[in-house]
mmCIF file of C-alpha atoms and ligand atoms in Angstrom:
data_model
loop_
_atom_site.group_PDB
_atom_site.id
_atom_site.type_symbol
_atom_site.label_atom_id
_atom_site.label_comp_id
_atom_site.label_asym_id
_atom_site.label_seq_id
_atom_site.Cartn_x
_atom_site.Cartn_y
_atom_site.Cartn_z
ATOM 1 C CA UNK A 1 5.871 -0.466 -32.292
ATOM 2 C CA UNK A 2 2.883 1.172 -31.361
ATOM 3 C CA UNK A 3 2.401 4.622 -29.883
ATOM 4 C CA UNK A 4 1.673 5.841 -26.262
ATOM 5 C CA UNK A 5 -2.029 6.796 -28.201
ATOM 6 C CA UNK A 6 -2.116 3.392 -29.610
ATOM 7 C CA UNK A 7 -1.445 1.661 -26.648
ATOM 8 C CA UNK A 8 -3.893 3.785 -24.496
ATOM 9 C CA UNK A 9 -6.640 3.134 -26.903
ATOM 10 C CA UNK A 10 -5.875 -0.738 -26.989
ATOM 11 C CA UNK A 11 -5.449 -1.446 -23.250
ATOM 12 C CA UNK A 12 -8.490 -3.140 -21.625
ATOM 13 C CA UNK A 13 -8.447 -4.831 -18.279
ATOM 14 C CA UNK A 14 -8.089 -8.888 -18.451
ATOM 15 C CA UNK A 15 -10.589 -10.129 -15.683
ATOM 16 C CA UNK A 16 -9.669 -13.976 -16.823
ATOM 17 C CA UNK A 17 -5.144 -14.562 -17.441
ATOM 18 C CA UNK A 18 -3.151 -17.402 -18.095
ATOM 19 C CA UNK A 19 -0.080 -18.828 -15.614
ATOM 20 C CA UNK A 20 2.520 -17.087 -17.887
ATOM 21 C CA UNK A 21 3.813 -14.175 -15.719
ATOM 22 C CA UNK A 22 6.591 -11.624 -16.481
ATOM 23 C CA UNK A 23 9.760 -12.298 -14.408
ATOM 24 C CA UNK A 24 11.211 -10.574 -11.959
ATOM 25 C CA UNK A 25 13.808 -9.167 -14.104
ATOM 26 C CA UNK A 26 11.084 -8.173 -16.727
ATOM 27 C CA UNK A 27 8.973 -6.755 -13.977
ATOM 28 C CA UNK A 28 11.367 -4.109 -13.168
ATOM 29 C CA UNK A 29 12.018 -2.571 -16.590
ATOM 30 C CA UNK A 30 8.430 -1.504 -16.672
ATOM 31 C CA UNK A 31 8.467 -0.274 -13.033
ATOM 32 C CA UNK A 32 11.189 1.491 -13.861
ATOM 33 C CA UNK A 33 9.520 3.004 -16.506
ATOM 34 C CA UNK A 34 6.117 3.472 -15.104
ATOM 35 C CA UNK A 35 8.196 5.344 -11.932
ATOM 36 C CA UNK A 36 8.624 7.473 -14.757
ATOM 37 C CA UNK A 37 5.507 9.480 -13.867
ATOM 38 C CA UNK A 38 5.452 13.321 -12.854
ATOM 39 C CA UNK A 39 5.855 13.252 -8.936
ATOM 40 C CA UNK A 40 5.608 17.000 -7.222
ATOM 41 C CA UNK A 41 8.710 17.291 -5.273
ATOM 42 C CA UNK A 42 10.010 14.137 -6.715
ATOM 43 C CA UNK A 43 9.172 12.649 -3.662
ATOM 44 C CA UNK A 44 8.397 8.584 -4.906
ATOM 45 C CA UNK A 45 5.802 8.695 -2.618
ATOM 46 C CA UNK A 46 4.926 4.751 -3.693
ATOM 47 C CA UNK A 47 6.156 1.063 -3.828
ATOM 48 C CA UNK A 48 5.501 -1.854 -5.385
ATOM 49 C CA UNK A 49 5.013 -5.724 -3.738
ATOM 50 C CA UNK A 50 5.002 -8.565 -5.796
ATOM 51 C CA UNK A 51 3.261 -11.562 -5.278
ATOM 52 C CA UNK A 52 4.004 -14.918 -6.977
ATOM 53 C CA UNK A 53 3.138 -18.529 -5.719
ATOM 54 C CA UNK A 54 2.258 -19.212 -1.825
ATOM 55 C CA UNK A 55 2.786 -15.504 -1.250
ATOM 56 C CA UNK A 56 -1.345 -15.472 -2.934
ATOM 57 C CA UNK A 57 -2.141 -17.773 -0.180
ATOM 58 C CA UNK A 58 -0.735 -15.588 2.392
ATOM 59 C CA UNK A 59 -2.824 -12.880 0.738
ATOM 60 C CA UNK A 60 -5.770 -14.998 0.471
ATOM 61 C CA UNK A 61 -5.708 -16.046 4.496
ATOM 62 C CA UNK A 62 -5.259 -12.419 4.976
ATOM 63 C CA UNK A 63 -8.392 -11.502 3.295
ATOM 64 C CA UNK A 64 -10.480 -13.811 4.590
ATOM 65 C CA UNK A 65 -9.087 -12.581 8.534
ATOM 66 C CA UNK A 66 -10.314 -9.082 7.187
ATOM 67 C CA UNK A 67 -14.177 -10.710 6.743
ATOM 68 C CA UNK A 68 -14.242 -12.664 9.550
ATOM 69 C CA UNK A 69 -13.624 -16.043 8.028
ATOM 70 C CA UNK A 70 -11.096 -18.688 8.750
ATOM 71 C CA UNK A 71 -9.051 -20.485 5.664
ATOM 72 C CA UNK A 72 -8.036 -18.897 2.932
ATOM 73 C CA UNK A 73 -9.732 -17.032 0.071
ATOM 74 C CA UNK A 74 -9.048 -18.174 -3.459
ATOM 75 C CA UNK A 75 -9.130 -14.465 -5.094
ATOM 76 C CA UNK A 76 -5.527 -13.772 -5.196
ATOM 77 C CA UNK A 77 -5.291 -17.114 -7.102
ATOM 78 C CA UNK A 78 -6.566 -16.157 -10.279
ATOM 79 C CA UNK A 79 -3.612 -14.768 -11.739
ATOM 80 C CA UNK A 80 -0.074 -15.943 -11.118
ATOM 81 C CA UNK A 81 1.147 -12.387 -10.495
ATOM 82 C CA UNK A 82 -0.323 -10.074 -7.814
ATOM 83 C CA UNK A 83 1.116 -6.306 -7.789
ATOM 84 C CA UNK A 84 0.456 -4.668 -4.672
ATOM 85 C CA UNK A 85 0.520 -0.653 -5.031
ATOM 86 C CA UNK A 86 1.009 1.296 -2.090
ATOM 87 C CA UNK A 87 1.041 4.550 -1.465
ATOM 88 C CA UNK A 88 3.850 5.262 0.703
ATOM 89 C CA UNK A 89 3.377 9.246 2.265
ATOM 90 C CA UNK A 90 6.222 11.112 2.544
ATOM 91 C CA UNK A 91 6.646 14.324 5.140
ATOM 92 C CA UNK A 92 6.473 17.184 3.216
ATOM 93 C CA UNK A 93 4.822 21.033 3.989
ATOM 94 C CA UNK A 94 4.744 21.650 0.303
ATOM 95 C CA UNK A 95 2.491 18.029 -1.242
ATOM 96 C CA UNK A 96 -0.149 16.992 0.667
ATOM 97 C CA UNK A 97 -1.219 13.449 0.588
ATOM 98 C CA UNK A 98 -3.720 13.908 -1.923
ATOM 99 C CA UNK A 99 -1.230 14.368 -4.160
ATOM 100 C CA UNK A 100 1.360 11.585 -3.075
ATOM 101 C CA UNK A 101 -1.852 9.307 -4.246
ATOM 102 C CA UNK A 102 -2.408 10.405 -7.290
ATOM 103 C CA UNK A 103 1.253 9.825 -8.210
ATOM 104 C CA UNK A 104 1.106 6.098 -6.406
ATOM 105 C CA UNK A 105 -2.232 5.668 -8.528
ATOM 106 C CA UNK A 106 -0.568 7.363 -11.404
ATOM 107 C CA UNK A 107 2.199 4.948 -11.486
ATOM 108 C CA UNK A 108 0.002 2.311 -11.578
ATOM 109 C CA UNK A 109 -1.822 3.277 -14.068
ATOM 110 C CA UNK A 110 1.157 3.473 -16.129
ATOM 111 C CA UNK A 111 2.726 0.327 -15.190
ATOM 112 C CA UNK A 112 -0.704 -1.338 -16.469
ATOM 113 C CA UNK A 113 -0.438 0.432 -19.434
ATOM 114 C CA UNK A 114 3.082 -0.651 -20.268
ATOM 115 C CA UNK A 115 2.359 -4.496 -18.969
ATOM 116 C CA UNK A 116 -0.573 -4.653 -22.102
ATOM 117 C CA UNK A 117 1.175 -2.935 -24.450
ATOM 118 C CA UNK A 118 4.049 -6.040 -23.960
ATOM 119 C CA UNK A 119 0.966 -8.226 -24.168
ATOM 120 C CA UNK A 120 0.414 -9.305 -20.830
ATOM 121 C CA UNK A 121 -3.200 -9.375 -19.391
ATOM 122 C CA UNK A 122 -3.730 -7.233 -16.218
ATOM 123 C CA UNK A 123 -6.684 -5.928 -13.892
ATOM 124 C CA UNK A 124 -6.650 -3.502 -11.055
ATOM 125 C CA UNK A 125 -8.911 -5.201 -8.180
ATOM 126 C CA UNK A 126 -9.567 -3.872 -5.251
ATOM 127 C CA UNK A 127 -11.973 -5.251 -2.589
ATOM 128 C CA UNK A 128 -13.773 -3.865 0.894
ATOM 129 C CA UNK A 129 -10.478 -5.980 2.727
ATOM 130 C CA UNK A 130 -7.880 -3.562 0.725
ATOM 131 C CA UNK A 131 -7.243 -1.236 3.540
ATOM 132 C CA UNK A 132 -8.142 -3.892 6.547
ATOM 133 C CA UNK A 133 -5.734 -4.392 9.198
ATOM 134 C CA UNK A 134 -4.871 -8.154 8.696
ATOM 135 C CA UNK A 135 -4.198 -7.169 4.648
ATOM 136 C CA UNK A 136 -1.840 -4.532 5.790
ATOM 137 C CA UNK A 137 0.518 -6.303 8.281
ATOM 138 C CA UNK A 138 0.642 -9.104 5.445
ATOM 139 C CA UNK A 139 2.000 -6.655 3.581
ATOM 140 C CA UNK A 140 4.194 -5.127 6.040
ATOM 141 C CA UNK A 141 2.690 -1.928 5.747
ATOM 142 C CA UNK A 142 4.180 0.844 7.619
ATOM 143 C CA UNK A 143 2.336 3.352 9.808
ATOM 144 C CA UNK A 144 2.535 6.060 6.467
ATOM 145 C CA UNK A 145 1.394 3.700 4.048
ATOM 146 C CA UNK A 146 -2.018 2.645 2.739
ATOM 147 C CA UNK A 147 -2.817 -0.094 -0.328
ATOM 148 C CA UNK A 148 -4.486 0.820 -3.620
ATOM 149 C CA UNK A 149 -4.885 -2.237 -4.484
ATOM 150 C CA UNK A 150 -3.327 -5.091 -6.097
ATOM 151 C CA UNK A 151 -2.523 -5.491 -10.213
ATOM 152 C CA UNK A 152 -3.270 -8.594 -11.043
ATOM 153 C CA UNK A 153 -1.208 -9.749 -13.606
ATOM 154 C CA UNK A 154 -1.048 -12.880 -16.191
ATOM 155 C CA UNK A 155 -1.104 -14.265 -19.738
ATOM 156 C CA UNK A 156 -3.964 -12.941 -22.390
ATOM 157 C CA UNK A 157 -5.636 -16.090 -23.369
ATOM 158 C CA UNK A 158 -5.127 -17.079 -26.392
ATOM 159 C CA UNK A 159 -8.772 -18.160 -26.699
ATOM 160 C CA UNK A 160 -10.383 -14.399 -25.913
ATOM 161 C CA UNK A 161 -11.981 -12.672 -29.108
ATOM 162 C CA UNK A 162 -9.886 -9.890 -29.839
ATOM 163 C CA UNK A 163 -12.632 -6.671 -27.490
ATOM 164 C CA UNK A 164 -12.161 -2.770 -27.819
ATOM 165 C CA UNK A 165 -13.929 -1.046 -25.050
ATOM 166 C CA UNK A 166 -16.777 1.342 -26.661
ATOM 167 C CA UNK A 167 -14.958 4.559 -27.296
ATOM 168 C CA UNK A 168 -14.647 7.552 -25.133
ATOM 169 C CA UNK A 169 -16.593 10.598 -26.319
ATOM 170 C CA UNK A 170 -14.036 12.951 -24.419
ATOM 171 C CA UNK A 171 -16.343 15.850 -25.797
ATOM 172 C CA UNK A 172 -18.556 15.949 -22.269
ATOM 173 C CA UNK A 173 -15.522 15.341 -20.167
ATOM 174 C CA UNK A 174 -13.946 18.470 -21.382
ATOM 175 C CA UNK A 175 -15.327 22.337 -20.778
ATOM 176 C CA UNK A 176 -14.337 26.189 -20.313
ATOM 177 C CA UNK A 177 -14.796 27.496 -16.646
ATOM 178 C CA UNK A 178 -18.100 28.298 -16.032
HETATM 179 C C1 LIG B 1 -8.770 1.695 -8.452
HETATM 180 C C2 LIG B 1 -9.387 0.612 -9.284
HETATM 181 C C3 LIG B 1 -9.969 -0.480 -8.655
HETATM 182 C C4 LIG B 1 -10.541 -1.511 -9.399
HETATM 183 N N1 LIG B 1 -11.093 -2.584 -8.754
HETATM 184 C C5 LIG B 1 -11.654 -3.579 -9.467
HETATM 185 C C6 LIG B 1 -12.198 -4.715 -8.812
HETATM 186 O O1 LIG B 1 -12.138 -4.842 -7.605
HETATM 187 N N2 LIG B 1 -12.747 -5.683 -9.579
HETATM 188 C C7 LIG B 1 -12.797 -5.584 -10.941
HETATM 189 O O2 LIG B 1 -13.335 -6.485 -11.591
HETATM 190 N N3 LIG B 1 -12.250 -4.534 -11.595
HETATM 191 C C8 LIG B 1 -11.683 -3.539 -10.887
HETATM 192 N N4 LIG B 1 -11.111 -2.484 -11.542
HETATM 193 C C9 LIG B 1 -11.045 -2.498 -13.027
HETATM 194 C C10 LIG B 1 -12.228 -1.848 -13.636
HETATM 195 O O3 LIG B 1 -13.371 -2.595 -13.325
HETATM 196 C C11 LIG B 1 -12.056 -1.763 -15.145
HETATM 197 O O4 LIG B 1 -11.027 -0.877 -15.443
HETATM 198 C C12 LIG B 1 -13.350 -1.317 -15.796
HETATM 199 O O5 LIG B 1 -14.289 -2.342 -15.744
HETATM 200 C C13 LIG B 1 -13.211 -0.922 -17.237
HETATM 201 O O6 LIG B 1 -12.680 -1.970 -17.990
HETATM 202 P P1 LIG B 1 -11.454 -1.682 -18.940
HETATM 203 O O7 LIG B 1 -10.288 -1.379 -18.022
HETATM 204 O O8 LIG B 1 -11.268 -2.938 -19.736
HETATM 205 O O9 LIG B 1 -11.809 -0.526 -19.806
HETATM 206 C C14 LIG B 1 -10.537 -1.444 -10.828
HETATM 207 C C15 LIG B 1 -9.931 -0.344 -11.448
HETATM 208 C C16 LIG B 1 -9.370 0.663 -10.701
HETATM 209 C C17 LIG B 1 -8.699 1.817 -11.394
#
């Protein structure tokens, strides 16, 4: 098994995924892992909303609402898993909300991660609808709670070459204070 460097090396975003789909069950030994994540305050300032079958379509009206349009997009349909992260802010005087994002984002970073390494194909999306109105009470969004965005979440196809993303050079991304 593959390292936490191996797998972060290996893991590339899967724009085209078959209909195979972790379950439910399988789904939350990763989240539970991926919840794993340093959190200031330990304040799980995040949740997760899965999206399988007709649920997509409710998505897909929702984001069509958001432009304007009647019917129903077909975007969430291209996977048969949708993950949608939200950041869920917590009261606190001590972590501002910058932070409770970067541990929602942080998580789902993670949780991406750990869904390749286990060989399943997944892409963050976003789109200009994320943080519309009609996308948020389709989520049942509270009043403290924004979206980041949905994992989208499926088989690797069988039939894709084998692609490593051109290296990072981490030598320009790293300096001494000026
Ligand atoms: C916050 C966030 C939003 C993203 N939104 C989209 C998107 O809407 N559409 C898309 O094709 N990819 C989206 N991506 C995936 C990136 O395009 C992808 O990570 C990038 O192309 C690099 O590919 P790689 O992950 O295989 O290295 C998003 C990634 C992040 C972190």
């Amino acid at each position: 098994m593959p390292g936490a460097l191996d797998a972060a090396l290996a893991r590339r975003s899967w724009s085209k995924v078959t209909d195979a789909a972790p379950t439910h069950d399988e789904l939350l030994q990763f989240v539970a892992a991926a919840g794993r994540v340093a959190d200031h305050s330990s304040l799980r300032p995040w949740r997760l909303i899965e999206l399988r079958g007709e649920d997509r379509e409710r998505l897909g009206r929702a984001i069509n609402k958001a432009q304007g349009d009647k019917g129903v997009s077909s975007k969430p349909l291209r996977a048969p898993l949708l993950i949608a992260v939200v950041a869920s802010y917590r009261k606190s005087h001590k972590v501002p909300r910058w932070e409770q994002e970067a541990v929602a984002s942080g998580v789902a970073h993670m949780l991406s991660l750990l869904l390749d390494e286990a060989g399943w194909g997944v892409i963050w999306r976003t789109g200009h609808y994320t943080r519309a109105k009609a996308v948020a009470k389709a989520h049942g969004l509270k009043k403290n709670e924004e979206l980041l965005g949905w994992l989208y979440v499926g088989g690797k196809p069988a039939s894709s070459r084998p692609e490593r993303r051109k290296a990072v050079d981490a030598r320009p991304f790293v300096s001494r204070m000026p």
